[in-house]
Amino acid sequence: MTSQHLSTLSNSPIFRGLSTDELAKSLQEVGYQVKHFPPKVIVAEQGSACNFLMLILSGSVQGQMIDYSGKLIVIEELVAPMPVAPAFLYADRNEFPVNVVATSECCILFIAKSNFTALLQGHAAILQNYLTIISNRSKFLSNKIMFLNFKNLKSKIAAFLLQKQHEQQSLQLRLTETQQDLADYLGVARPSLARVLKEMKDEQLIEIQGKTVVLLNLAKLKQEAL
Amino acid sequence: MTSQHLSTLSNSPIFRGLSTDELAKSLQEVGYQVKHFPPKVIVAEQGSACNFLMLILSGSVQGQMIDYSGKLIVIEELVAPMPVAPAFLYADRNEFPVNVVATSECCILFIAKSNFTALLQGHAAILQNYLTIISNRSKFLSNKIMFLNFKNLKSKIAAFLLQKQHEQQSLQLRLTETQQDLADYLGVARPSLARVLKEMKDEQLIEIQGKTVVLLNLAKLKQEAL
DNA sequence: AGAAAAATGTAACAATTGTTACAAATCAAA
DNA sequence: TTTGATTTGTAACAATTGTTACATTTTTCT
């Protein structure tokens, strides 16, 4: 393991708070492998058992899904120092949900599941970090599902804006995502999102100026977000 | 802690594989509290910090959400010996996403987060169990989102059936859920589900007899599940 | 600043899904 | 087995969202 890789690893959310020395020592104790992949190579196959924690040391990989008709769907792009599918390592049927494919020259650290379990037991900080990572993901997902369950697009948007308002503590919201991103997140087509945003503007619920949204009528917005 | 409660606990997924003796000893070491709630009392308030692992020893609780218009939404019903919101204990903003309300006379075990972390470190089996629980939940949620992202109801149904087929390894599927349950899971109205099921029947994709579904044309089904 | 690319606004029409209502079938308990 | 409750099938119509296409605006890069 190069010192470059070590410093990358210490920036990984899993090892946050550990010095590179502690990290190197822990990794030595527990055992690991570093593998190298050229671009376009399959790192892990959809459906195969997921018995290693995989951490990207350099380069990037993609989660790809080939649907039944053969069309390629990119689920997510992962770059160093992110862990690959940490929420699947300990699941009951721990198969990879996607093909993991190298999108550039990359190095990946493999730690066997049982060894990683030992690492978690020996290091409170790593345990906390790992639990936090998969818990956050779970929270993100259930949040997303909450949005998807709203009955129509206006409610989804209202709920989304109210959540932003809660986070930013202001009636004047600065959005970071494009309409396309937001449409994807809410599970609708982009023109549909634009149309309903316009409706809400016409109803004086909100005001839009570029990426700034001003909430004009909180009470009505809350009514919408049933 | 009564022996009744201990035996309930040993059936909890968190403590699976531990004898009641080991369990009692571990709990003594780590410290806990048992609290008793009459029906309709709020056990934990939406938005309040979630710093305890809560395990239902007897009775039942509901996750309830009060939306902005004041309407009550029941998210889930939990009975002994289930843990309450295990995926939120370690999340960064670890607030309860819902009101937890006693639906019957109930006893709940509280273990402080830091003490529970110690328990996880000391007991490999409990650690494994806990990781598996929250990982499974994560997997369940991302699976659900996958379905919700299909572009129309026919694709969702096709994907659902193909998943069942993969699980049951048979073209003749035995469904356990009612149409209403399935409609909720897929995020559509029940008559819409029935309508599309009929369409698929008319197209000779499937055959339905009560709760049994026979897949007549796997290739076409896979085509649908884009 | 100017050009190219990306993002947004909007419209017409198609497709899908929701709503409501009621009948028929199935299931569960007495 | 019969009754009552739940689940399922179906239809008409309303509402919502998707699709496509193009103009316009904003951003990004040189």
Short mmCIF file of C-alpha atoms (C1' of nucleotides) in Angstrom, two decimals:
data_model
loop_
_atom_site.label_atom_id
_atom_site.label_comp_id
_atom_site.label_asym_id
_atom_site.label_seq_id
_atom_site.Cartn_x
_atom_site.Cartn_y
_atom_site.Cartn_z
CA MET A 1 0.00 0.00 0.00
CA THR A 2 1.49 3.31 -1.06
CA SER A 3 1.40 6.35 1.19
CA GLN A 4 -0.75 8.00 -1.47
CA HIS A 5 -3.31 5.27 -1.07
CA LEU A 6 -3.12 5.47 2.69
CA SER A 7 -3.87 9.14 2.64
CA THR A 8 -6.78 8.54 0.26
CA LEU A 9 -8.11 5.91 2.62
CA SER A 10 -7.91 8.18 5.64
CA ASN A 11 -10.32 10.46 3.80
CA SER A 12 -12.79 7.65 3.35
CA PRO A 13 -15.91 8.09 5.47
CA ILE A 14 -15.23 4.67 6.95
CA PHE A 15 -11.91 5.72 8.42
CA ARG A 16 -12.73 9.29 9.29
CA GLY A 17 -11.00 10.35 12.46
CA LEU A 18 -8.14 7.87 12.23
CA SER A 19 -4.55 8.92 11.66
CA THR A 20 -2.72 7.30 8.76
CA ASP A 21 -0.52 5.51 11.27
CA GLU A 22 -3.43 3.98 13.13
CA LEU A 23 -5.00 3.11 9.82
CA ALA A 24 -1.89 1.39 8.46
CA LYS A 25 -1.52 -0.58 11.66
CA SER A 26 -5.15 -1.69 11.69
CA LEU A 27 -5.02 -2.75 8.08
CA GLN A 28 -1.87 -4.77 8.70
CA GLU A 29 -3.51 -6.55 11.63
CA VAL A 30 -6.61 -7.40 9.78
CA GLY A 31 -5.26 -8.26 6.35
CA TYR A 32 -6.22 -6.94 2.96
CA GLN A 33 -5.57 -7.14 -0.76
CA VAL A 34 -5.10 -4.42 -3.31
CA LYS A 35 -6.13 -5.20 -6.85
CA HIS A 36 -5.63 -3.24 -9.97
CA PHE A 37 -8.11 -3.00 -12.82
CA PRO A 38 -7.82 -1.53 -16.31
CA PRO A 39 -10.74 0.47 -17.70
CA LYS A 40 -13.94 -1.36 -18.73
CA VAL A 41 -13.13 -4.47 -16.73
CA ILE A 42 -15.84 -5.94 -14.53
CA VAL A 43 -14.77 -5.68 -10.91
CA ALA A 44 -17.75 -7.50 -9.48
CA GLU A 45 -20.55 -9.23 -11.27
CA GLN A 46 -24.26 -8.67 -10.68
CA GLY A 47 -25.60 -11.57 -8.66
CA SER A 48 -22.24 -12.75 -7.39
CA ALA A 49 -21.65 -12.97 -3.65
CA CYS A 50 -20.43 -9.85 -1.93
CA ASN A 51 -17.99 -11.14 0.69
CA PHE A 52 -15.47 -8.34 0.64
CA LEU A 53 -15.60 -4.75 1.61
CA MET A 54 -14.35 -2.88 -1.41
CA LEU A 55 -12.80 0.56 -1.15
CA ILE A 56 -11.70 2.57 -4.14
CA LEU A 57 -8.11 3.74 -3.74
CA SER A 58 -7.78 5.47 -7.06
CA GLY A 59 -9.77 5.85 -10.26
CA SER A 60 -13.48 5.29 -10.50
CA VAL A 61 -16.08 2.58 -10.99
CA GLN A 62 -19.69 2.52 -12.08
CA GLY A 63 -22.63 0.52 -10.83
CA GLN A 64 -24.22 -0.76 -14.03
CA MET A 65 -27.36 -2.71 -14.50
CA ILE A 66 -28.24 -4.56 -17.64
CA ASP A 67 -31.97 -4.82 -17.86
CA TYR A 68 -33.87 -7.69 -19.35
CA SER A 69 -33.90 -6.08 -22.77
CA GLY A 70 -30.16 -5.61 -22.74
CA LYS A 71 -30.20 -1.85 -22.19
CA LEU A 72 -27.44 -0.51 -19.95
CA ILE A 73 -28.48 1.56 -16.96
CA VAL A 74 -25.90 3.40 -14.90
CA ILE A 75 -26.96 3.39 -11.29
CA GLU A 76 -24.12 5.37 -9.75
CA GLU A 77 -20.60 6.52 -10.29
CA LEU A 78 -18.15 5.95 -7.46
CA VAL A 79 -14.76 7.57 -7.07
CA ALA A 80 -11.97 7.22 -4.52
CA PRO A 81 -12.25 7.03 -1.56
CA MET A 82 -15.82 5.73 -1.53
CA PRO A 83 -16.79 2.25 -0.39
CA VAL A 84 -18.60 0.08 -2.91
CA ALA A 85 -22.08 -1.05 -1.85
CA PRO A 86 -21.40 -1.02 1.91
CA ALA A 87 -25.05 -1.73 2.60
CA PHE A 88 -24.89 -5.08 0.85
CA LEU A 89 -21.95 -6.65 2.63
CA TYR A 90 -24.02 -7.75 5.60
CA ALA A 91 -27.40 -8.30 3.99
CA ASP A 92 -28.90 -11.78 4.15
CA ARG A 93 -28.74 -12.44 0.44
CA ASN A 94 -25.59 -10.46 -0.08
CA GLU A 95 -25.44 -10.44 -3.84
CA PHE A 96 -24.22 -7.50 -5.81
CA PRO A 97 -27.27 -5.70 -7.16
CA VAL A 98 -25.30 -4.36 -10.12
CA ASN A 99 -22.24 -5.00 -12.21
CA VAL A 100 -19.37 -2.96 -10.85
CA VAL A 101 -17.27 -1.84 -13.79
CA ALA A 102 -14.03 0.12 -13.80
CA THR A 103 -14.55 3.37 -15.70
CA SER A 104 -10.91 4.32 -15.49
CA GLU A 105 -7.67 2.67 -14.46
CA CYS A 106 -8.31 1.91 -10.80
CA CYS A 107 -7.00 0.37 -7.61
CA ILE A 108 -9.38 -1.24 -5.18
CA LEU A 109 -8.79 -2.40 -1.64
CA PHE A 110 -10.45 -5.68 -0.64
CA ILE A 111 -11.03 -6.66 2.97
CA ALA A 112 -12.69 -10.00 3.61
CA LYS A 113 -15.99 -9.72 5.42
CA SER A 114 -14.89 -11.66 8.50
CA ASN A 115 -11.73 -9.59 8.77
CA PHE A 116 -13.68 -6.41 8.43
CA THR A 117 -16.04 -7.56 11.15
CA ALA A 118 -13.03 -7.99 13.39
CA LEU A 119 -11.90 -4.49 12.49
CA LEU A 120 -15.29 -3.12 13.46
CA GLN A 121 -15.14 -4.89 16.78
CA GLY A 122 -11.67 -3.64 17.58
CA HIS A 123 -12.18 -0.01 16.64
CA ALA A 124 -15.08 1.92 18.07
CA ALA A 125 -14.51 4.81 15.67
CA ILE A 126 -14.66 2.62 12.57
CA LEU A 127 -17.74 0.86 13.90
CA GLN A 128 -19.46 4.20 14.50
CA ASN A 129 -18.49 5.40 11.04
CA TYR A 130 -19.72 2.29 9.31
CA LEU A 131 -23.00 2.26 11.18
CA THR A 132 -23.45 5.92 10.36
CA ILE A 133 -22.80 5.35 6.66
CA ILE A 134 -25.36 2.63 6.22
CA SER A 135 -27.85 4.32 8.52
CA ASN A 136 -27.60 7.54 6.56
CA ARG A 137 -28.19 5.66 3.39
CA SER A 138 -31.22 4.00 4.86
CA LYS A 139 -32.54 7.36 5.96
CA PHE A 140 -31.93 8.87 2.53
CA LEU A 141 -33.80 6.01 0.91
CA SER A 142 -36.82 6.10 3.19
CA ASN A 143 -36.96 9.84 2.71
CA LYS A 144 -37.00 9.37 -1.01
CA ILE A 145 -39.75 6.80 -0.75
CA MET A 146 -41.79 9.22 1.31
CA PHE A 147 -41.66 11.68 -1.57
CA LEU A 148 -42.51 9.06 -4.15
CA ASN A 149 -45.59 8.11 -2.16
CA PHE A 150 -47.17 11.52 -2.29
CA LYS A 151 -50.19 11.31 -4.49
CA ASN A 152 -49.32 13.88 -7.10
CA LEU A 153 -46.48 16.01 -8.29
CA LYS A 154 -47.62 19.18 -6.60
CA SER A 155 -47.56 17.46 -3.20
CA LYS A 156 -44.13 16.06 -3.90
CA ILE A 157 -42.79 19.45 -4.81
CA ALA A 158 -44.45 21.08 -1.82
CA ALA A 159 -42.97 18.46 0.52
CA PHE A 160 -39.58 18.85 -1.09
CA LEU A 161 -39.63 22.63 -0.71
CA LEU A 162 -40.83 22.41 2.88
CA GLN A 163 -38.00 20.05 3.70
CA LYS A 164 -35.50 22.44 2.15
CA GLN A 165 -37.07 25.24 4.14
CA HIS A 166 -36.61 23.23 7.30
CA GLU A 167 -32.98 22.58 6.45
CA GLN A 168 -32.05 26.06 5.32
CA GLN A 169 -34.23 27.89 7.84
CA SER A 170 -35.27 30.43 5.28
CA LEU A 171 -38.19 31.18 2.99
CA GLN A 172 -35.77 31.99 0.24
CA LEU A 173 -34.33 28.70 -0.92
CA ARG A 174 -31.20 28.17 -2.92
CA LEU A 175 -31.52 24.98 -4.94
CA THR A 176 -28.36 23.13 -5.87
CA GLU A 177 -29.83 20.65 -8.32
CA THR A 178 -31.06 21.16 -11.86
CA GLN A 179 -34.68 20.57 -12.80
CA GLN A 180 -33.61 17.36 -14.46
CA ASP A 181 -32.00 16.12 -11.25
CA LEU A 182 -35.02 17.08 -9.23
CA ALA A 183 -37.35 15.46 -11.73
CA ASP A 184 -35.35 12.24 -11.51
CA TYR A 185 -35.37 12.38 -7.74
CA LEU A 186 -39.12 12.83 -7.65
CA GLY A 187 -39.59 10.22 -10.34
CA VAL A 188 -41.27 12.37 -13.02
CA ALA A 189 -40.44 13.74 -16.45
CA ARG A 190 -38.70 17.08 -16.60
CA PRO A 191 -41.40 18.98 -18.54
CA SER A 192 -44.00 17.74 -16.07
CA LEU A 193 -41.98 19.23 -13.24
CA ALA A 194 -41.67 22.53 -15.08
CA ARG A 195 -45.38 22.60 -15.78
CA VAL A 196 -46.38 22.08 -12.17
CA LEU A 197 -43.80 24.61 -10.98
CA LYS A 198 -45.48 27.11 -13.27
CA GLU A 199 -48.89 26.21 -11.86
CA MET A 200 -47.58 26.84 -8.37
CA LYS A 201 -46.16 30.16 -9.52
CA ASP A 202 -49.52 31.13 -11.04
CA GLU A 203 -51.21 30.24 -7.77
CA GLN A 204 -48.82 32.54 -5.90
CA LEU A 205 -47.47 29.65 -3.87
CA ILE A 206 -43.89 30.25 -4.91
CA GLU A 207 -41.72 32.58 -6.91
CA ILE A 208 -38.84 31.35 -9.04
CA GLN A 209 -35.79 33.24 -10.16
CA GLY A 210 -33.19 30.95 -11.64
CA LYS A 211 -32.16 28.56 -8.89
CA THR A 212 -33.75 30.61 -6.14
CA VAL A 213 -37.22 29.70 -4.97
CA VAL A 214 -39.15 31.92 -2.59
CA LEU A 215 -41.96 30.37 -0.60
CA LEU A 216 -44.80 32.90 -0.67
CA ASN A 217 -47.47 31.01 1.19
CA LEU A 218 -46.26 28.47 3.72
CA ALA A 219 -49.74 27.64 4.96
CA LYS A 220 -51.02 26.75 1.49
CA LEU A 221 -47.85 24.81 0.73
CA LYS A 222 -48.39 22.74 3.86
CA GLN A 223 -51.95 22.14 2.74
CA GLU A 224 -50.66 20.78 -0.54
CA ALA A 225 -48.18 18.41 1.06
CA LEU A 226 -50.80 15.97 2.26
CA MET B 1 -36.54 -7.85 33.67
CA THR B 2 -38.95 -10.76 33.86
CA SER B 3 -38.06 -14.14 32.39
CA GLN B 4 -40.99 -13.66 30.05
CA HIS B 5 -39.37 -10.53 28.71
CA LEU B 6 -36.00 -12.23 28.45
CA SER B 7 -37.42 -14.99 26.35
CA THR B 8 -39.14 -12.43 24.14
CA LEU B 9 -35.87 -10.61 23.70
CA SER B 10 -33.99 -13.74 22.74
CA ASN B 11 -36.40 -14.00 19.80
CA SER B 12 -35.55 -10.51 18.68
CA PRO B 13 -33.53 -10.47 15.46
CA ILE B 14 -30.89 -8.44 17.26
CA PHE B 15 -30.19 -11.19 19.79
CA ARG B 16 -30.73 -14.18 17.57
CA GLY B 17 -28.36 -16.96 18.44
CA LEU B 18 -27.82 -15.93 22.07
CA SER B 19 -29.03 -18.00 24.98
CA THR B 20 -31.20 -16.24 27.55
CA ASP B 21 -28.33 -16.57 30.04
CA GLU B 22 -25.80 -14.88 27.80
CA LEU B 23 -28.39 -12.26 26.99
CA ALA B 24 -29.19 -11.51 30.63
CA LYS B 25 -25.51 -11.24 31.44
CA SER B 26 -24.79 -8.90 28.54
CA LEU B 27 -27.70 -6.67 29.38
CA GLN B 28 -26.57 -6.43 33.00
CA GLU B 29 -23.08 -5.46 31.91
CA VAL B 30 -24.23 -2.80 29.56
CA GLY B 31 -27.13 -1.30 31.44
CA TYR B 32 -30.71 -0.74 30.36
CA GLN B 33 -34.07 0.62 31.40
CA VAL B 34 -37.51 -0.87 31.01
CA LYS B 35 -40.38 1.56 30.69
CA HIS B 36 -44.05 0.91 30.68
CA PHE B 37 -46.59 2.78 28.57
CA PRO B 38 -50.38 2.76 28.61
CA PRO B 39 -52.21 2.76 25.29
CA LYS B 40 -52.23 5.92 23.16
CA VAL B 41 -49.25 7.46 24.93
CA ILE B 42 -46.45 8.91 22.80
CA VAL B 43 -43.31 6.87 23.34
CA ALA B 44 -41.07 9.02 21.17
CA GLU B 45 -41.85 12.26 19.44
CA GLN B 46 -41.27 13.01 15.77
CA GLY B 47 -38.18 15.19 15.46
CA SER B 48 -36.81 14.35 18.90
CA ALA B 49 -33.34 12.88 19.20
CA CYS B 50 -33.04 9.15 18.94
CA ASN B 51 -30.31 8.27 21.43
CA PHE B 52 -31.61 4.95 22.64
CA LEU B 53 -32.12 1.63 21.05
CA MET B 54 -35.71 0.73 21.77
CA LEU B 55 -36.93 -2.84 21.82
CA ILE B 56 -40.52 -3.80 22.33
CA LEU B 57 -40.86 -6.34 25.13
CA SER B 58 -44.62 -6.65 25.07
CA GLY B 59 -47.56 -4.96 23.40
CA SER B 60 -47.29 -2.94 20.22
CA VAL B 61 -46.52 0.53 18.93
CA GLN B 62 -47.23 2.40 15.75
CA GLY B 63 -45.11 4.76 13.74
CA GLN B 64 -47.42 7.67 13.06
CA MET B 65 -46.90 10.72 11.01
CA ILE B 66 -49.01 13.81 11.25
CA ASP B 67 -48.85 15.61 7.97
CA TYR B 68 -49.02 19.35 7.51
CA SER B 69 -52.78 19.31 7.16
CA GLY B 70 -53.19 17.41 10.40
CA LYS B 71 -54.09 14.07 8.83
CA LEU B 72 -52.75 11.00 10.59
CA ILE B 73 -50.74 8.53 8.55
CA VAL B 74 -49.75 5.19 10.00
CA ILE B 75 -46.36 4.23 8.69
CA GLU B 76 -45.92 0.88 10.36
CA GLU B 77 -47.09 -1.26 13.21
CA LEU B 78 -44.44 -2.84 15.41
CA VAL B 79 -44.97 -5.68 17.85
CA ALA B 80 -42.69 -7.46 20.31
CA PRO B 81 -39.84 -8.33 19.89
CA MET B 82 -39.06 -5.86 17.11
CA PRO B 83 -36.60 -3.01 17.46
CA VAL B 84 -37.94 0.49 16.86
CA ALA B 85 -36.27 2.41 14.03
CA PRO B 86 -32.88 0.66 14.28
CA ALA B 87 -31.72 2.41 11.13
CA PHE B 88 -32.04 5.84 12.73
CA LEU B 89 -29.98 5.31 15.86
CA TYR B 90 -26.67 5.91 14.12
CA ALA B 91 -27.71 8.33 11.39
CA ASP B 92 -26.09 11.76 11.36
CA ARG B 93 -29.26 13.67 12.11
CA ASN B 94 -30.75 10.98 14.26
CA GLU B 95 -34.21 12.35 14.75
CA PHE B 96 -37.25 10.16 14.91
CA PRO B 97 -38.97 10.37 11.54
CA VAL B 98 -42.35 9.60 13.10
CA ASN B 99 -44.24 9.73 16.33
CA VAL B 100 -44.00 6.38 18.06
CA VAL B 101 -47.29 5.76 19.82
CA ALA B 102 -48.29 2.84 22.04
CA THR B 103 -51.25 1.07 20.48
CA SER B 104 -51.68 -1.23 23.44
CA GLU B 105 -50.32 -1.51 26.95
CA CYS B 106 -46.63 -2.04 26.31
CA CYS B 107 -43.18 -2.47 27.81
CA ILE B 108 -40.15 -1.14 26.04
CA LEU B 109 -36.49 -1.76 26.70
CA PHE B 110 -34.18 1.25 26.34
CA ILE B 111 -30.44 0.92 25.86
CA ALA B 112 -28.44 4.12 25.57
CA LYS B 113 -26.65 4.49 22.25
CA SER B 114 -23.14 4.50 23.73
CA ASN B 115 -23.92 1.43 25.81
CA PHE B 116 -25.34 -0.35 22.81
CA THR B 117 -22.22 0.49 20.82
CA ALA B 118 -20.20 -1.19 23.57
CA LEU B 119 -22.48 -4.20 23.35
CA LEU B 120 -21.87 -4.42 19.60
CA GLN B 121 -18.14 -4.27 20.14
CA GLY B 122 -18.16 -6.96 22.77
CA HIS B 123 -20.38 -9.45 20.97
CA ALA B 124 -19.63 -10.49 17.44
CA ALA B 125 -22.99 -12.21 17.08
CA ILE B 126 -24.98 -9.13 18.07
CA LEU B 127 -22.86 -6.98 15.79
CA GLN B 128 -23.50 -9.31 12.88
CA ASN B 129 -27.20 -9.36 13.62
CA TYR B 130 -27.48 -5.62 13.86
CA LEU B 131 -25.52 -5.03 10.68
CA THR B 132 -27.68 -7.58 8.92
CA ILE B 133 -30.89 -5.93 10.11
CA ILE B 134 -30.04 -2.47 8.90
CA SER B 135 -28.41 -3.77 5.74
CA ASN B 136 -31.49 -5.79 4.90
CA ARG B 137 -33.64 -2.74 5.43
CA SER B 138 -31.43 -0.74 3.13
CA LYS B 139 -31.66 -3.43 0.52
CA PHE B 140 -35.43 -3.61 0.86
CA LEU B 141 -35.69 0.13 0.40
CA SER B 142 -33.46 0.36 -2.64
CA ASN B 143 -35.34 -2.53 -4.15
CA LYS B 144 -38.59 -0.71 -3.59
CA ILE B 145 -37.19 2.43 -5.18
CA MET B 146 -36.14 0.41 -8.18
CA PHE B 147 -39.75 -0.63 -8.67
CA LEU B 148 -41.06 2.88 -8.19
CA ASN B 149 -38.70 4.12 -10.87
CA PHE B 150 -40.08 1.91 -13.60
CA LYS B 151 -41.89 4.05 -16.07
CA ASN B 152 -45.31 2.53 -15.93
CA LEU B 153 -47.37 0.10 -14.00
CA LYS B 154 -46.95 -2.78 -16.41
CA SER B 155 -43.18 -2.63 -16.06
CA LYS B 156 -43.44 -2.50 -12.30
CA ILE B 157 -45.67 -5.55 -12.25
CA ALA B 158 -43.44 -7.40 -14.70
CA ALA B 159 -40.37 -6.62 -12.59
CA PHE B 160 -42.19 -7.68 -9.46
CA LEU B 161 -43.27 -10.98 -10.96
CA LEU B 162 -39.82 -11.69 -12.36
CA GLN B 163 -38.32 -11.09 -8.94
CA LYS B 164 -40.80 -13.50 -7.40
CA GLN B 165 -39.98 -15.99 -10.10
CA HIS B 166 -36.31 -15.67 -9.23
CA GLU B 167 -37.05 -16.20 -5.55
CA GLN B 168 -39.47 -19.07 -5.89
CA GLN B 169 -37.72 -20.69 -8.85
CA SER B 170 -41.00 -21.49 -10.50
CA LEU B 171 -43.23 -20.11 -13.24
CA GLN B 172 -46.22 -20.71 -11.02
CA LEU B 173 -46.09 -18.06 -8.33
CA ARG B 174 -47.90 -18.09 -5.06
CA LEU B 175 -48.52 -14.52 -3.93
CA THR B 176 -48.85 -13.86 -0.24
CA GLU B 177 -50.10 -10.29 -0.39
CA THR B 178 -53.49 -8.93 -1.35
CA GLN B 179 -53.91 -6.71 -4.39
CA GLN B 180 -54.28 -3.77 -2.04
CA ASP B 181 -50.93 -4.54 -0.40
CA LEU B 182 -49.26 -4.94 -3.75
CA ALA B 183 -50.82 -1.72 -5.04
CA ASP B 184 -49.48 0.13 -2.00
CA TYR B 185 -46.05 -1.39 -2.46
CA LEU B 186 -45.96 -0.33 -6.09
CA GLY B 187 -47.40 3.04 -5.24
CA VAL B 188 -50.60 2.89 -7.32
CA ALA B 189 -54.35 2.69 -6.74
CA ARG B 190 -55.83 -0.74 -6.41
CA PRO B 191 -58.22 -0.58 -9.39
CA SER B 192 -55.32 0.55 -11.56
CA LEU B 193 -53.41 -2.53 -10.55
CA ALA B 194 -56.38 -4.77 -11.31
CA ARG B 195 -56.84 -3.12 -14.69
CA VAL B 196 -53.27 -3.64 -15.78
CA LEU B 197 -53.28 -7.20 -14.47
CA LYS B 198 -56.28 -7.80 -16.72
CA GLU B 199 -54.44 -6.25 -19.67
CA MET B 200 -51.54 -8.60 -19.07
CA LYS B 201 -53.94 -11.49 -18.88
CA ASP B 202 -55.52 -10.43 -22.18
CA GLU B 203 -52.08 -10.27 -23.75
CA GLN B 204 -51.37 -13.84 -22.62
CA LEU B 205 -48.47 -12.69 -20.50
CA ILE B 206 -49.84 -14.18 -17.33
CA GLU B 207 -52.69 -16.22 -15.97
CA ILE B 208 -54.33 -15.50 -12.64
CA GLN B 209 -56.25 -17.88 -10.44
CA GLY B 210 -56.87 -16.41 -7.02
CA LYS B 211 -53.49 -15.81 -5.45
CA THR B 212 -51.66 -17.93 -7.98
CA VAL B 213 -50.04 -16.28 -10.95
CA VAL B 214 -48.61 -18.29 -13.82
CA LEU B 215 -46.03 -16.65 -16.03
CA LEU B 216 -46.90 -17.65 -19.59
CA ASN B 217 -44.32 -15.71 -21.53
CA LEU B 218 -41.07 -14.99 -19.71
CA ALA B 219 -39.41 -13.40 -22.73
CA LYS B 220 -42.20 -10.86 -23.23
CA LEU B 221 -42.34 -10.17 -19.50
CA LYS B 222 -38.64 -9.39 -19.52
CA GLN B 223 -39.22 -7.10 -22.47
CA GLU B 224 -41.79 -5.22 -20.43
CA ALA B 225 -39.54 -4.78 -17.41
CA LEU B 226 -37.29 -2.22 -19.03
"C1'" DA C 1 -17.32 39.13 -25.09
"C1'" DG C 2 -18.79 35.52 -27.99
"C1'" DA C 3 -19.82 30.81 -29.12
"C1'" DA C 4 -21.31 26.46 -27.74
"C1'" DA C 5 -23.60 23.72 -24.53
"C1'" DA C 6 -26.81 23.00 -21.07
"C1'" DA C 7 -30.92 24.06 -18.83
"C1'" DT C 8 -35.48 25.91 -18.81
"C1'" DG C 9 -40.29 27.43 -20.47
"C1'" DT C 10 -44.04 26.05 -22.93
"C1'" DA C 11 -47.56 23.92 -25.94
"C1'" DA C 12 -50.41 20.13 -28.07
"C1'" DC C 13 -51.57 15.79 -27.78
"C1'" DA C 14 -51.15 10.89 -26.17
"C1'" DA C 15 -50.95 7.71 -22.59
"C1'" DT C 16 -51.46 6.39 -18.05
"C1'" DT C 17 -53.39 6.43 -13.69
"C1'" DG C 18 -56.82 7.97 -10.20
"C1'" DT C 19 -61.60 8.09 -8.54
"C1'" DT C 20 -65.88 6.36 -7.64
"C1'" DA C 21 -69.15 3.06 -7.64
"C1'" DC C 22 -71.04 -1.31 -7.62
"C1'" DA C 23 -71.34 -6.32 -8.53
"C1'" DA C 24 -69.22 -10.72 -8.01
"C1'" DA C 25 -66.23 -13.78 -5.77
"C1'" DT C 26 -63.65 -15.38 -2.00
"C1'" DC C 27 -62.48 -15.90 2.76
"C1'" DA C 28 -63.29 -16.32 7.71
"C1'" DA C 29 -65.88 -17.02 11.71
"C1'" DA C 30 -69.99 -18.56 14.09
"C1'" DT D 1 -73.16 -24.00 5.98
"C1'" DT D 2 -74.45 -19.59 6.23
"C1'" DT D 3 -73.48 -14.97 7.13
"C1'" DG D 4 -70.77 -11.08 7.13
"C1'" DA D 5 -66.51 -9.09 5.89
"C1'" DT D 6 -62.91 -8.67 2.80
"C1'" DT D 7 -61.08 -8.94 -1.61
"C1'" DT D 8 -61.41 -8.74 -6.47
"C1'" DG D 9 -63.31 -7.43 -11.22
"C1'" DT D 10 -64.91 -3.92 -13.95
"C1'" DA D 11 -66.65 0.37 -16.03
"C1'" DA D 12 -67.02 5.44 -17.01
"C1'" DC D 13 -65.05 9.46 -16.49
"C1'" DA D 14 -61.69 12.84 -14.47
"C1'" DA D 15 -57.17 14.13 -13.51
"C1'" DT D 16 -52.46 13.75 -13.97
"C1'" DT D 17 -48.35 12.83 -16.22
"C1'" DG D 18 -45.55 11.54 -20.35
"C1'" DT D 19 -43.83 12.66 -24.99
"C1'" DT D 20 -42.16 15.44 -28.38
"C1'" DA D 21 -40.77 19.50 -30.21
"C1'" DC D 22 -39.03 23.89 -30.30
"C1'" DA D 23 -37.99 28.64 -28.59
"C1'" DT D 24 -35.69 30.98 -25.01
"C1'" DT D 25 -32.65 31.69 -21.32
"C1'" DT D 26 -28.69 30.73 -18.61
"C1'" DT D 27 -24.27 28.82 -17.88
"C1'" DT D 28 -19.71 27.47 -19.23
"C1'" DC D 29 -15.71 27.69 -21.71
"C1'" DT D 30 -12.42 29.95 -24.73
#
